[in-house]
PDB file of C-alpha atoms in Angstrom:
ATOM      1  CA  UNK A1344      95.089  84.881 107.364  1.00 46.00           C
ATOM      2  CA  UNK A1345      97.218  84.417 103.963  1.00 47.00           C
ATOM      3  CA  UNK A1346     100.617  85.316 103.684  1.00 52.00           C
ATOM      4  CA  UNK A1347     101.213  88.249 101.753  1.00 52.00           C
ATOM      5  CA  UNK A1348     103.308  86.379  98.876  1.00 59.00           C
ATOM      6  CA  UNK A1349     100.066  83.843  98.738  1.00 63.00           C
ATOM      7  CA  UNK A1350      98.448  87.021  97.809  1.00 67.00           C
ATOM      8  CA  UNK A1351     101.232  88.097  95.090  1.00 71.00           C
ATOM      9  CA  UNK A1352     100.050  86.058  92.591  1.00 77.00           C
ATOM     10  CA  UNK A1353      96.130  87.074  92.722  1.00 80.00           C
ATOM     11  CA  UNK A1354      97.734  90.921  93.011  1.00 79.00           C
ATOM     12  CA  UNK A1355      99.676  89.974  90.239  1.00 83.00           C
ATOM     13  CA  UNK A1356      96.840  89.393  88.295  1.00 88.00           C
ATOM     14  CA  UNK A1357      94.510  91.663  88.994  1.00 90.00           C
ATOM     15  CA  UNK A1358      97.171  94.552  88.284  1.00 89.00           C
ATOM     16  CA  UNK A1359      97.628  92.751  84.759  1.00 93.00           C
ATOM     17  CA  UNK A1360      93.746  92.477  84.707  1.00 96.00           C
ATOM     18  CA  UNK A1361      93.806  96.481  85.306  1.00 96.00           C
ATOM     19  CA  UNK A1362      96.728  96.918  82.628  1.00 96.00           C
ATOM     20  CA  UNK A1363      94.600  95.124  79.810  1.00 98.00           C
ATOM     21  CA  UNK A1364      91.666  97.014  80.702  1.00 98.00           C
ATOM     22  CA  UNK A1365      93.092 100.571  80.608  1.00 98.00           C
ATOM     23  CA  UNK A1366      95.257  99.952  77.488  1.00 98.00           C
ATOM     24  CA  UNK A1367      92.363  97.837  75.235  1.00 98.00           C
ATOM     25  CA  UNK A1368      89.625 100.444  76.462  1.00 97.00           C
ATOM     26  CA  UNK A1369      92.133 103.429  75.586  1.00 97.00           C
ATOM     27  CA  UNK A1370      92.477 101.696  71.727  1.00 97.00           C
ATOM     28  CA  UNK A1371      89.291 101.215  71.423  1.00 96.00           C
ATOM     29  CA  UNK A1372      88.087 104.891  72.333  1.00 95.00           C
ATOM     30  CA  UNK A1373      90.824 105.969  69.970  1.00 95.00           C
ATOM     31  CA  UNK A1374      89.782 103.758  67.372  1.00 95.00           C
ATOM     32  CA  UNK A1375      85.938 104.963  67.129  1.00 94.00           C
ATOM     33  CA  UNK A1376      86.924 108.673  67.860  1.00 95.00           C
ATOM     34  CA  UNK A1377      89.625 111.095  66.385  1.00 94.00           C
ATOM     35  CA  UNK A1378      92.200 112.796  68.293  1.00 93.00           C
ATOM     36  CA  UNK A1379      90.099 116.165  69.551  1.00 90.00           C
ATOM     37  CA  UNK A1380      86.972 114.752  68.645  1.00 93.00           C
ATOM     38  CA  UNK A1381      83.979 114.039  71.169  1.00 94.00           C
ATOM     39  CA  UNK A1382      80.827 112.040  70.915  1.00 94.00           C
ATOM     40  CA  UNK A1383      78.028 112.013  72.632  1.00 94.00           C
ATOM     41  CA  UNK A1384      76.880 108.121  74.139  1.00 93.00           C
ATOM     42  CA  UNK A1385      74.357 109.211  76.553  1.00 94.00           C
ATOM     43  CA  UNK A1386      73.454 113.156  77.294  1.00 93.00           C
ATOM     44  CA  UNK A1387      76.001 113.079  80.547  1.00 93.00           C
ATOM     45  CA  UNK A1388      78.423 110.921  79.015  1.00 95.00           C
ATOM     46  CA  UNK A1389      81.402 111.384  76.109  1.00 96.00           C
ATOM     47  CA  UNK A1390      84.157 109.753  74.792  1.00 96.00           C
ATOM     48  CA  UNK A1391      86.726 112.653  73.527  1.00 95.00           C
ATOM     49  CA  UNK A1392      90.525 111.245  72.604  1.00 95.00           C
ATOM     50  CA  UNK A1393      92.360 113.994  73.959  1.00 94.00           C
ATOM     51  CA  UNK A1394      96.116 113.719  75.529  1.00 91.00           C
ATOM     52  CA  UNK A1395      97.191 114.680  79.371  1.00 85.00           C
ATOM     53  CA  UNK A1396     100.704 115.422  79.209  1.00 80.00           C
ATOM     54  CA  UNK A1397     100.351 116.351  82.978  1.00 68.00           C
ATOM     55  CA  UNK A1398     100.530 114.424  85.883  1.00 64.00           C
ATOM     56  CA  UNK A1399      96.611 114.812  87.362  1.00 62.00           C
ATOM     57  CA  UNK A1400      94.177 116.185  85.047  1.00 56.00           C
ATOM     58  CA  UNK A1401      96.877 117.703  82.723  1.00 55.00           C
ATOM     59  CA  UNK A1402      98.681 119.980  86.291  1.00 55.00           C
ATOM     60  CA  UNK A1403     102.326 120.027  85.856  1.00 56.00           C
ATOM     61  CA  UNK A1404     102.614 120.183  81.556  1.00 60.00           C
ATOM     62  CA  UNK A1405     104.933 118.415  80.209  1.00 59.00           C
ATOM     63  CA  UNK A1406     106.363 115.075  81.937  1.00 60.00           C
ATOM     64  CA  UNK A1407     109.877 114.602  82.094  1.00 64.00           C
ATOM     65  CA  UNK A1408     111.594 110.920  81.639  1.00 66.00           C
ATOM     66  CA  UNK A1409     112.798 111.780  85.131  1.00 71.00           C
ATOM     67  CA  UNK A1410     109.218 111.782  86.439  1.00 70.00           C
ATOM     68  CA  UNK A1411     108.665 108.220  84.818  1.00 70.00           C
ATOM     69  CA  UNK A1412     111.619 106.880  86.198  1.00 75.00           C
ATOM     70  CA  UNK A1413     110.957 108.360  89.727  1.00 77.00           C
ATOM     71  CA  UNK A1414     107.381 106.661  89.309  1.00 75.00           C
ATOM     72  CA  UNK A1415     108.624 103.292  88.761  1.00 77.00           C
ATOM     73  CA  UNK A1416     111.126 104.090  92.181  1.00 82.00           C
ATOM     74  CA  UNK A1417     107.549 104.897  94.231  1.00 81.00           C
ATOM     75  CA  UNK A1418     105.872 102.125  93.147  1.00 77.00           C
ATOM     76  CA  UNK A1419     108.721  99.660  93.558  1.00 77.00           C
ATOM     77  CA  UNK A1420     109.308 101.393  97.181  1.00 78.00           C
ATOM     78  CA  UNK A1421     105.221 101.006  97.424  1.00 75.00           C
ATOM     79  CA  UNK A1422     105.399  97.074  96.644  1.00 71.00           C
ATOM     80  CA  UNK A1423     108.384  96.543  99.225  1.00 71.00           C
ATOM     81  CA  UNK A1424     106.501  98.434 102.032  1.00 72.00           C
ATOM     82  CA  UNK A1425     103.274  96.305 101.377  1.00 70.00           C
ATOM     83  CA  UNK A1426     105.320  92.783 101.591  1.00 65.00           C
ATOM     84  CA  UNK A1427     107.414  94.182 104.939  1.00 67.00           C
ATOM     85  CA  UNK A1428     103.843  95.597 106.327  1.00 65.00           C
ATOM     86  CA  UNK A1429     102.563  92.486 106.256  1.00 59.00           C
ATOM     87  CA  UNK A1430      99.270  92.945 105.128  1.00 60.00           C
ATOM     88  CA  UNK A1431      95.268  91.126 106.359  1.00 57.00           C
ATOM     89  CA  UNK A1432      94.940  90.130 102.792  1.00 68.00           C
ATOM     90  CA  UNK A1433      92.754  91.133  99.951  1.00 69.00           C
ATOM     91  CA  UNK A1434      92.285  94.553 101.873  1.00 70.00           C
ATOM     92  CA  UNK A1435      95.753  95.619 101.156  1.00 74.00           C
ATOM     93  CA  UNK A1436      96.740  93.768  97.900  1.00 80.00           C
ATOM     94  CA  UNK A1437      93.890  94.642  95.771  1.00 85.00           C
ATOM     95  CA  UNK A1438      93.975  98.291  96.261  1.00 87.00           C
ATOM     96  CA  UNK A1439      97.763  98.095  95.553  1.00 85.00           C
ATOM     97  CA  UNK A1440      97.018  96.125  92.320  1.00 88.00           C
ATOM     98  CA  UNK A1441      94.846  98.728  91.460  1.00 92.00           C
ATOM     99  CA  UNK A1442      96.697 101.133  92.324  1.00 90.00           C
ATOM    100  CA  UNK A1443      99.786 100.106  90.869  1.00 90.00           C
ATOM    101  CA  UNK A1444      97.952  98.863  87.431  1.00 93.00           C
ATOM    102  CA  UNK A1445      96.839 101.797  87.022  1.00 94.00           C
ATOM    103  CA  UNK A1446     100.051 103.633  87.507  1.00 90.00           C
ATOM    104  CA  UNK A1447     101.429 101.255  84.801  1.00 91.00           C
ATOM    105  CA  UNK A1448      98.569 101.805  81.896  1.00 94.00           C
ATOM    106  CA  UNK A1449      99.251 105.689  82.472  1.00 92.00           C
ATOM    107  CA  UNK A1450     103.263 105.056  82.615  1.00 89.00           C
ATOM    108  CA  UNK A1451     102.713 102.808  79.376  1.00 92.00           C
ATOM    109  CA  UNK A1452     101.134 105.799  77.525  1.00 93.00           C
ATOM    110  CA  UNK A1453     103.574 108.293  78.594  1.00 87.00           C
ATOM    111  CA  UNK A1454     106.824 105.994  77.471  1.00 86.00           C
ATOM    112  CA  UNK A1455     104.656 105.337  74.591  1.00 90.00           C
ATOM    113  CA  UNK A1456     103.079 108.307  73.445  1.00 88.00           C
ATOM    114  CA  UNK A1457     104.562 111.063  76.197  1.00 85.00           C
ATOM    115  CA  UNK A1458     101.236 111.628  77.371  1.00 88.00           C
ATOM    116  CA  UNK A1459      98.645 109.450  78.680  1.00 92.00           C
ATOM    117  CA  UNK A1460      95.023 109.218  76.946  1.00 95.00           C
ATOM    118  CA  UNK A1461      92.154 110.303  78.312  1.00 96.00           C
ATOM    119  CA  UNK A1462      88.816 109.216  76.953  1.00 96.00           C
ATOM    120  CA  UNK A1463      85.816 109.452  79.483  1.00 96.00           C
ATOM    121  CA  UNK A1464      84.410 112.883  79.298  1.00 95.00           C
ATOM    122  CA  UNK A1465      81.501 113.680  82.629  1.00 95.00           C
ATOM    123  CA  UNK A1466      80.432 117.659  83.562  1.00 93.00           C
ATOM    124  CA  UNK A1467      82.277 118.966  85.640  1.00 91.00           C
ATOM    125  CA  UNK A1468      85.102 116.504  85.647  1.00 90.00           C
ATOM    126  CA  UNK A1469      88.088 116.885  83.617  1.00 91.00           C
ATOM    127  CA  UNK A1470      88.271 113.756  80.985  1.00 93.00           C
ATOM    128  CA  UNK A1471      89.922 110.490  82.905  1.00 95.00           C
ATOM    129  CA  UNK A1472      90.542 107.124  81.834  1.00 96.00           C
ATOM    130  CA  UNK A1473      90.137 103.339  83.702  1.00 97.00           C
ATOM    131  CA  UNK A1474      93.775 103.588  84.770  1.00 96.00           C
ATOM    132  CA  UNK A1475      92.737 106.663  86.977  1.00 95.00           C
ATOM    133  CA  UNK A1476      89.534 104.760  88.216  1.00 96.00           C
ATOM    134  CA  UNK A1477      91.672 102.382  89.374  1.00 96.00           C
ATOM    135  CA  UNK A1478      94.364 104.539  90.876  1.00 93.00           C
ATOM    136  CA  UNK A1479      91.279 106.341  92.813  1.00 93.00           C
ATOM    137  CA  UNK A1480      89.703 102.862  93.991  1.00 94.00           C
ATOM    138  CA  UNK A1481      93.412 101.730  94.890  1.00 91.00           C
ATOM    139  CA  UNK A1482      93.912 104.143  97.424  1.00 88.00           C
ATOM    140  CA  UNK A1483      90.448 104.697  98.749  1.00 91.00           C
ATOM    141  CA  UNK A1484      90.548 100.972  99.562  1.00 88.00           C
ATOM    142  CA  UNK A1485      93.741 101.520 101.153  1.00 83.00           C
ATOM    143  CA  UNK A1486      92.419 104.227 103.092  1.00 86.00           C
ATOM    144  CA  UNK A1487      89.711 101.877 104.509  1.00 86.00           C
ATOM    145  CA  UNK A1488      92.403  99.798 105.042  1.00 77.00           C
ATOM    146  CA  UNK A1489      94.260 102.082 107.008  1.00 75.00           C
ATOM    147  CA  UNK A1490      91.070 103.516 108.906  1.00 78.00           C
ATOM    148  CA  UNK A1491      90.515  99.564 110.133  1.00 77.00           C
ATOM    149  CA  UNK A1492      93.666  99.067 110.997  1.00 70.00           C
ATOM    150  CA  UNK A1493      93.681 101.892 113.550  1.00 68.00           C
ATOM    151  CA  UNK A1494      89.918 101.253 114.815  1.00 68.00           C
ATOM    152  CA  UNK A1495      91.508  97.636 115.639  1.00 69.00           C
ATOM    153  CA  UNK A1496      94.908  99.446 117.531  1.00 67.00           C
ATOM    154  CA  UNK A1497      92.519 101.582 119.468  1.00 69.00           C
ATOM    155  CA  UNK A1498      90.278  98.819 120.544  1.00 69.00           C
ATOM    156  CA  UNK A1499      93.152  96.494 121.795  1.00 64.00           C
TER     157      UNK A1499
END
């Protein structure tokens, strides 16, 4: 088993990877499509530049600087449970890379823009970026994560 700050740097990186992802995909949807604008790329799929000023699909309005700033406090608080959990590796940091990069593209476009940009348009979903794809694979994997760790504490 890795220690868990062996693991900081690939976490590290992969949250950066997640970062650059959200943030170049979200320019380059804005770039081909106007604000309020959709298009059609394949008869279940659209990219429509629209703005979520709320916290999950657009609940809560408008987001206050204090809601940024308590974000940050979570995910810092997040980061120091991890390292004093310990952790069985990749199971725990990658989700909270994901998790956490994701948080960050989403935080970027709120300091940024005070809302967050939402491109990928589904039926019957509300429109959602890659920093929310993220966020959801984050904590499904830590889920798992958690689900495994209890399956072992059960056996033993």
């Amino acid at each position: 088993m890795r220690r868990p700050v062996g693991l900081l740097v690939p976490a590290l990186a992969a949250c950066g990877v997640v970062v650059a992802l959200d943030q170049g995909t979200k320019a380059l949807a804005t770039s081909f499509v106007s604000r309020g604008e959709r298009v059609e790329i394949l008869p279940f799929l659209h990219i429509e530049n629209v703005r979520n000023k709320g916290v999950a699909f657009g609940i809560g309005g408008d987001i206050s600087a204090v809601f940024i700033g308590a974000t940050i406090v979570l995910l810092l608080g997040f980061l120091v449970f991890l390292a004093f959990r310990g952790g069985d590796g990749w199971l725990v940091w990658l989700p909270a890379a994901l998790l956490i990069g994701g948080a960050l593209g989403n935080l970027a476009d709120r300091a940024r823009d005070g809302a967050v940009t939402d491109f990928i348009d589904l039926p019957l979903w509300p429109t959602f970026n890659l920093a929310d794809v993220a966020i959801i694979f984050g904590v499904l994997l830590l889920l798992i994560d958690v689900e495994r760790s209890e399956g072992r504490r059960s056996r033993s």
